[in-house]
mmCIF file with all atom_site columns, C-alpha atoms in Angstrom:
data_model
loop_
_atom_site.group_PDB
_atom_site.id
_atom_site.type_symbol
_atom_site.label_atom_id
_atom_site.label_alt_id
_atom_site.label_comp_id
_atom_site.label_asym_id
_atom_site.label_entity_id
_atom_site.label_seq_id
_atom_site.pdbx_PDB_ins_code
_atom_site.Cartn_x
_atom_site.Cartn_y
_atom_site.Cartn_z
_atom_site.occupancy
_atom_site.B_iso_or_equiv
_atom_site.pdbx_formal_charge
_atom_site.auth_seq_id
_atom_site.auth_comp_id
_atom_site.auth_asym_id
_atom_site.auth_atom_id
_atom_site.pdbx_PDB_model_num
ATOM 1  C CA . UNK B 1 1  ? 102.998 133.500 85.017  1.00 0.00 ? 1  UNK B CA 1
ATOM 2  C CA . UNK B 1 2  ? 106.626 133.203 86.113  1.00 0.00 ? 2  UNK B CA 1
ATOM 3  C CA . UNK B 1 3  ? 107.451 132.450 89.732  1.00 0.00 ? 3  UNK B CA 1
ATOM 4  C CA . UNK B 1 4  ? 109.668 135.095 91.316  1.00 0.00 ? 4  UNK B CA 1
ATOM 5  C CA . UNK B 1 5  ? 112.900 134.076 92.997  1.00 0.00 ? 5  UNK B CA 1
ATOM 6  C CA . UNK B 1 6  ? 111.589 135.239 96.389  1.00 0.00 ? 6  UNK B CA 1
ATOM 7  C CA . UNK B 1 7  ? 108.424 133.138 95.955  1.00 0.00 ? 7  UNK B CA 1
ATOM 8  C CA . UNK B 1 8  ? 110.545 130.128 94.984  1.00 0.00 ? 8  UNK B CA 1
ATOM 9  C CA . UNK B 1 9  ? 112.742 130.585 98.086  1.00 0.00 ? 9  UNK B CA 1
ATOM 10 C CA . UNK B 1 10 ? 109.646 130.932 100.295 1.00 0.00 ? 10 UNK B CA 1
ATOM 11 C CA . UNK B 1 11 ? 108.142 127.717 98.949  1.00 0.00 ? 11 UNK B CA 1
ATOM 12 C CA . UNK B 1 12 ? 111.407 125.806 99.412  1.00 0.00 ? 12 UNK B CA 1
ATOM 13 C CA . UNK B 1 13 ? 111.579 126.947 103.056 1.00 0.00 ? 13 UNK B CA 1
ATOM 14 C CA . UNK B 1 14 ? 107.908 126.194 103.619 1.00 0.00 ? 14 UNK B CA 1
ATOM 15 C CA . UNK B 1 15 ? 108.205 122.633 102.326 1.00 0.00 ? 15 UNK B CA 1
ATOM 16 C CA . UNK B 1 16 ? 110.859 121.915 104.941 1.00 0.00 ? 16 UNK B CA 1
ATOM 17 C CA . UNK B 1 17 ? 108.041 121.850 107.545 1.00 0.00 ? 17 UNK B CA 1
ATOM 18 C CA . UNK B 1 18 ? 104.921 121.052 105.507 1.00 0.00 ? 18 UNK B CA 1
ATOM 19 C CA . UNK B 1 19 ? 104.095 118.725 102.655 1.00 0.00 ? 19 UNK B CA 1
ATOM 20 C CA . UNK B 1 20 ? 101.504 118.161 99.974  1.00 0.00 ? 20 UNK B CA 1
ATOM 21 C CA . UNK B 1 21 ? 100.029 115.314 102.019 1.00 0.00 ? 21 UNK B CA 1
ATOM 22 C CA . UNK B 1 22 ? 99.412  117.092 105.332 1.00 0.00 ? 22 UNK B CA 1
ATOM 23 C CA . UNK B 1 23 ? 98.489  120.444 106.828 1.00 0.00 ? 23 UNK B CA 1
ATOM 24 C CA . UNK B 1 24 ? 99.206  122.091 110.174 1.00 0.00 ? 24 UNK B CA 1
ATOM 25 C CA . UNK B 1 25 ? 96.139  123.405 112.028 1.00 0.00 ? 25 UNK B CA 1
ATOM 26 C CA . UNK B 1 26 ? 95.403  124.886 115.430 1.00 0.00 ? 26 UNK B CA 1
ATOM 27 C CA . UNK B 1 27 ? 92.548  123.037 117.151 1.00 0.00 ? 27 UNK B CA 1
ATOM 28 C CA . UNK B 1 28 ? 89.823  124.599 119.305 1.00 0.00 ? 28 UNK B CA 1
ATOM 29 C CA . UNK B 1 29 ? 92.055  124.204 122.398 1.00 0.00 ? 29 UNK B CA 1
ATOM 30 C CA . UNK B 1 30 ? 94.950  126.088 120.784 1.00 0.00 ? 30 UNK B CA 1
ATOM 31 C CA . UNK B 1 31 ? 97.063  122.971 120.127 1.00 0.00 ? 31 UNK B CA 1
ATOM 32 C CA . UNK B 1 32 ? 99.026  122.623 116.907 1.00 0.00 ? 32 UNK B CA 1
ATOM 33 C CA . UNK B 1 33 ? 98.032  119.448 115.041 1.00 0.00 ? 33 UNK B CA 1
ATOM 34 C CA . UNK B 1 34 ? 99.034  117.848 111.753 1.00 0.00 ? 34 UNK B CA 1
ATOM 35 C CA . UNK B 1 35 ? 96.205  116.499 109.606 1.00 0.00 ? 35 UNK B CA 1
ATOM 36 C CA . UNK B 1 36 ? 97.211  113.915 107.036 1.00 0.00 ? 36 UNK B CA 1
ATOM 37 C CA . UNK B 1 37 ? 95.396  113.486 103.733 1.00 0.00 ? 37 UNK B CA 1
ATOM 38 C CA . UNK B 1 38 ? 92.797  112.439 103.117 1.00 0.00 ? 38 UNK B CA 1
ATOM 39 C CA . UNK B 1 39 ? 90.830  114.564 105.578 1.00 0.00 ? 39 UNK B CA 1
ATOM 40 C CA . UNK B 1 40 ? 87.282  115.832 105.445 1.00 0.00 ? 40 UNK B CA 1
ATOM 41 C CA . UNK B 1 41 ? 86.111  119.403 104.868 1.00 0.00 ? 41 UNK B CA 1
ATOM 42 C CA . UNK B 1 42 ? 82.720  121.048 104.414 1.00 0.00 ? 42 UNK B CA 1
ATOM 43 C CA . UNK B 1 43 ? 82.107  123.639 101.697 1.00 0.00 ? 43 UNK B CA 1
ATOM 44 C CA . UNK B 1 44 ? 81.243  127.148 102.926 1.00 0.00 ? 44 UNK B CA 1
ATOM 45 C CA . UNK B 1 45 ? 81.291  128.697 99.417  1.00 0.00 ? 45 UNK B CA 1
ATOM 46 C CA . UNK B 1 46 ? 79.582  127.377 96.314  1.00 0.00 ? 46 UNK B CA 1
ATOM 47 C CA . UNK B 1 47 ? 81.809  126.728 93.290  1.00 0.00 ? 47 UNK B CA 1
ATOM 48 C CA . UNK B 1 48 ? 79.437  125.594 90.519  1.00 0.00 ? 48 UNK B CA 1
ATOM 49 C CA . UNK B 1 49 ? 78.979  122.992 89.326  1.00 0.00 ? 49 UNK B CA 1
ATOM 50 C CA . UNK B 1 50 ? 81.118  120.715 91.548  1.00 0.00 ? 50 UNK B CA 1
ATOM 51 C CA . UNK B 1 51 ? 81.219  122.310 95.026  1.00 0.00 ? 51 UNK B CA 1
ATOM 52 C CA . UNK B 1 52 ? 77.940  122.773 96.923  1.00 0.00 ? 52 UNK B CA 1
ATOM 53 C CA . UNK B 1 53 ? 77.635  124.727 100.199 1.00 0.00 ? 53 UNK B CA 1
ATOM 54 C CA . UNK B 1 54 ? 77.180  122.345 103.119 1.00 0.00 ? 54 UNK B CA 1
ATOM 55 C CA . UNK B 1 55 ? 78.460  119.286 101.262 1.00 0.00 ? 55 UNK B CA 1
ATOM 56 C CA . UNK B 1 56 ? 81.366  117.237 102.592 1.00 0.00 ? 56 UNK B CA 1
ATOM 57 C CA . UNK B 1 57 ? 84.520  116.554 100.564 1.00 0.00 ? 57 UNK B CA 1
ATOM 58 C CA . UNK B 1 58 ? 87.746  114.628 101.067 1.00 0.00 ? 58 UNK B CA 1
ATOM 59 C CA . UNK B 1 59 ? 91.005  116.528 100.565 1.00 0.00 ? 59 UNK B CA 1
ATOM 60 C CA . UNK B 1 60 ? 93.497  114.369 98.664  1.00 0.00 ? 60 UNK B CA 1
ATOM 61 C CA . UNK B 1 61 ? 96.421  116.841 98.744  1.00 0.00 ? 61 UNK B CA 1
ATOM 62 C CA . UNK B 1 62 ? 97.385  120.436 99.491  1.00 0.00 ? 62 UNK B CA 1
ATOM 63 C CA . UNK B 1 63 ? 99.159  122.486 96.825  1.00 0.00 ? 63 UNK B CA 1
ATOM 64 C CA . UNK B 1 64 ? 100.164 126.095 96.302  1.00 0.00 ? 64 UNK B CA 1
ATOM 65 C CA . UNK B 1 65 ? 99.499  128.378 93.341  1.00 0.00 ? 65 UNK B CA 1
ATOM 66 C CA . UNK B 1 66 ? 102.226 130.485 91.753  1.00 0.00 ? 66 UNK B CA 1
ATOM 67 C CA . UNK B 1 67 ? 100.706 133.424 93.676  1.00 0.00 ? 67 UNK B CA 1
ATOM 68 C CA . UNK B 1 68 ? 101.408 131.514 96.958  1.00 0.00 ? 68 UNK B CA 1
ATOM 69 C CA . UNK B 1 69 ? 97.749  130.756 97.657  1.00 0.00 ? 69 UNK B CA 1
ATOM 70 C CA . UNK B 1 70 ? 96.995  127.330 99.117  1.00 0.00 ? 70 UNK B CA 1
ATOM 71 C CA . UNK B 1 71 ? 94.518  125.029 97.427  1.00 0.00 ? 71 UNK B CA 1
ATOM 72 C CA . UNK B 1 72 ? 92.960  121.729 98.388  1.00 0.00 ? 72 UNK B CA 1
ATOM 73 C CA . UNK B 1 73 ? 93.016  119.040 95.738  1.00 0.00 ? 73 UNK B CA 1
ATOM 74 C CA . UNK B 1 74 ? 89.579  117.429 95.737  1.00 0.00 ? 74 UNK B CA 1
ATOM 75 C CA . UNK B 1 75 ? 88.674  114.832 93.104  1.00 0.00 ? 75 UNK B CA 1
ATOM 76 C CA . UNK B 1 76 ? 91.659  115.951 91.014  1.00 0.00 ? 76 UNK B CA 1
ATOM 77 C CA . UNK B 1 77 ? 90.808  119.675 90.981  1.00 0.00 ? 77 UNK B CA 1
ATOM 78 C CA . UNK B 1 78 ? 92.254  122.568 92.995  1.00 0.00 ? 78 UNK B CA 1
ATOM 79 C CA . UNK B 1 79 ? 90.041  124.791 95.161  1.00 0.00 ? 79 UNK B CA 1
ATOM 80 C CA . UNK B 1 80 ? 91.134  127.638 97.427  1.00 0.00 ? 80 UNK B CA 1
ATOM 81 C CA . UNK B 1 81 ? 91.266  126.517 101.053 1.00 0.00 ? 81 UNK B CA 1
ATOM 82 C CA . UNK B 1 82 ? 89.059  129.406 102.213 1.00 0.00 ? 82 UNK B CA 1
ATOM 83 C CA . UNK B 1 83 ? 86.118  127.800 100.364 1.00 0.00 ? 83 UNK B CA 1
ATOM 84 C CA . UNK B 1 84 ? 86.033  125.113 103.070 1.00 0.00 ? 84 UNK B CA 1
ATOM 85 C CA . UNK B 1 85 ? 86.012  124.495 106.801 1.00 0.00 ? 85 UNK B CA 1
ATOM 86 C CA . UNK B 1 86 ? 87.943  121.576 108.303 1.00 0.00 ? 86 UNK B CA 1
ATOM 87 C CA . UNK B 1 87 ? 85.703  119.326 110.390 1.00 0.00 ? 87 UNK B CA 1
#
């Protein structure tokens, strides 16, 4: 799949404030925080055979697919971020 020019421009702008080694999150008090890799997550969706619901994993990096969907890199493989909850 080819990346569109608008997607490429969006990613270039996005990487001015974020990186593949950290993520911006809003904590339970509403404060914006930067988490640096590695950080821990818990699986809320099963992705056989590697990812088990309730198990803890360390995120090594954050990447983006060509469709502009964020993925966590865990043990060298990419998984959509909505499969996990940051703890």
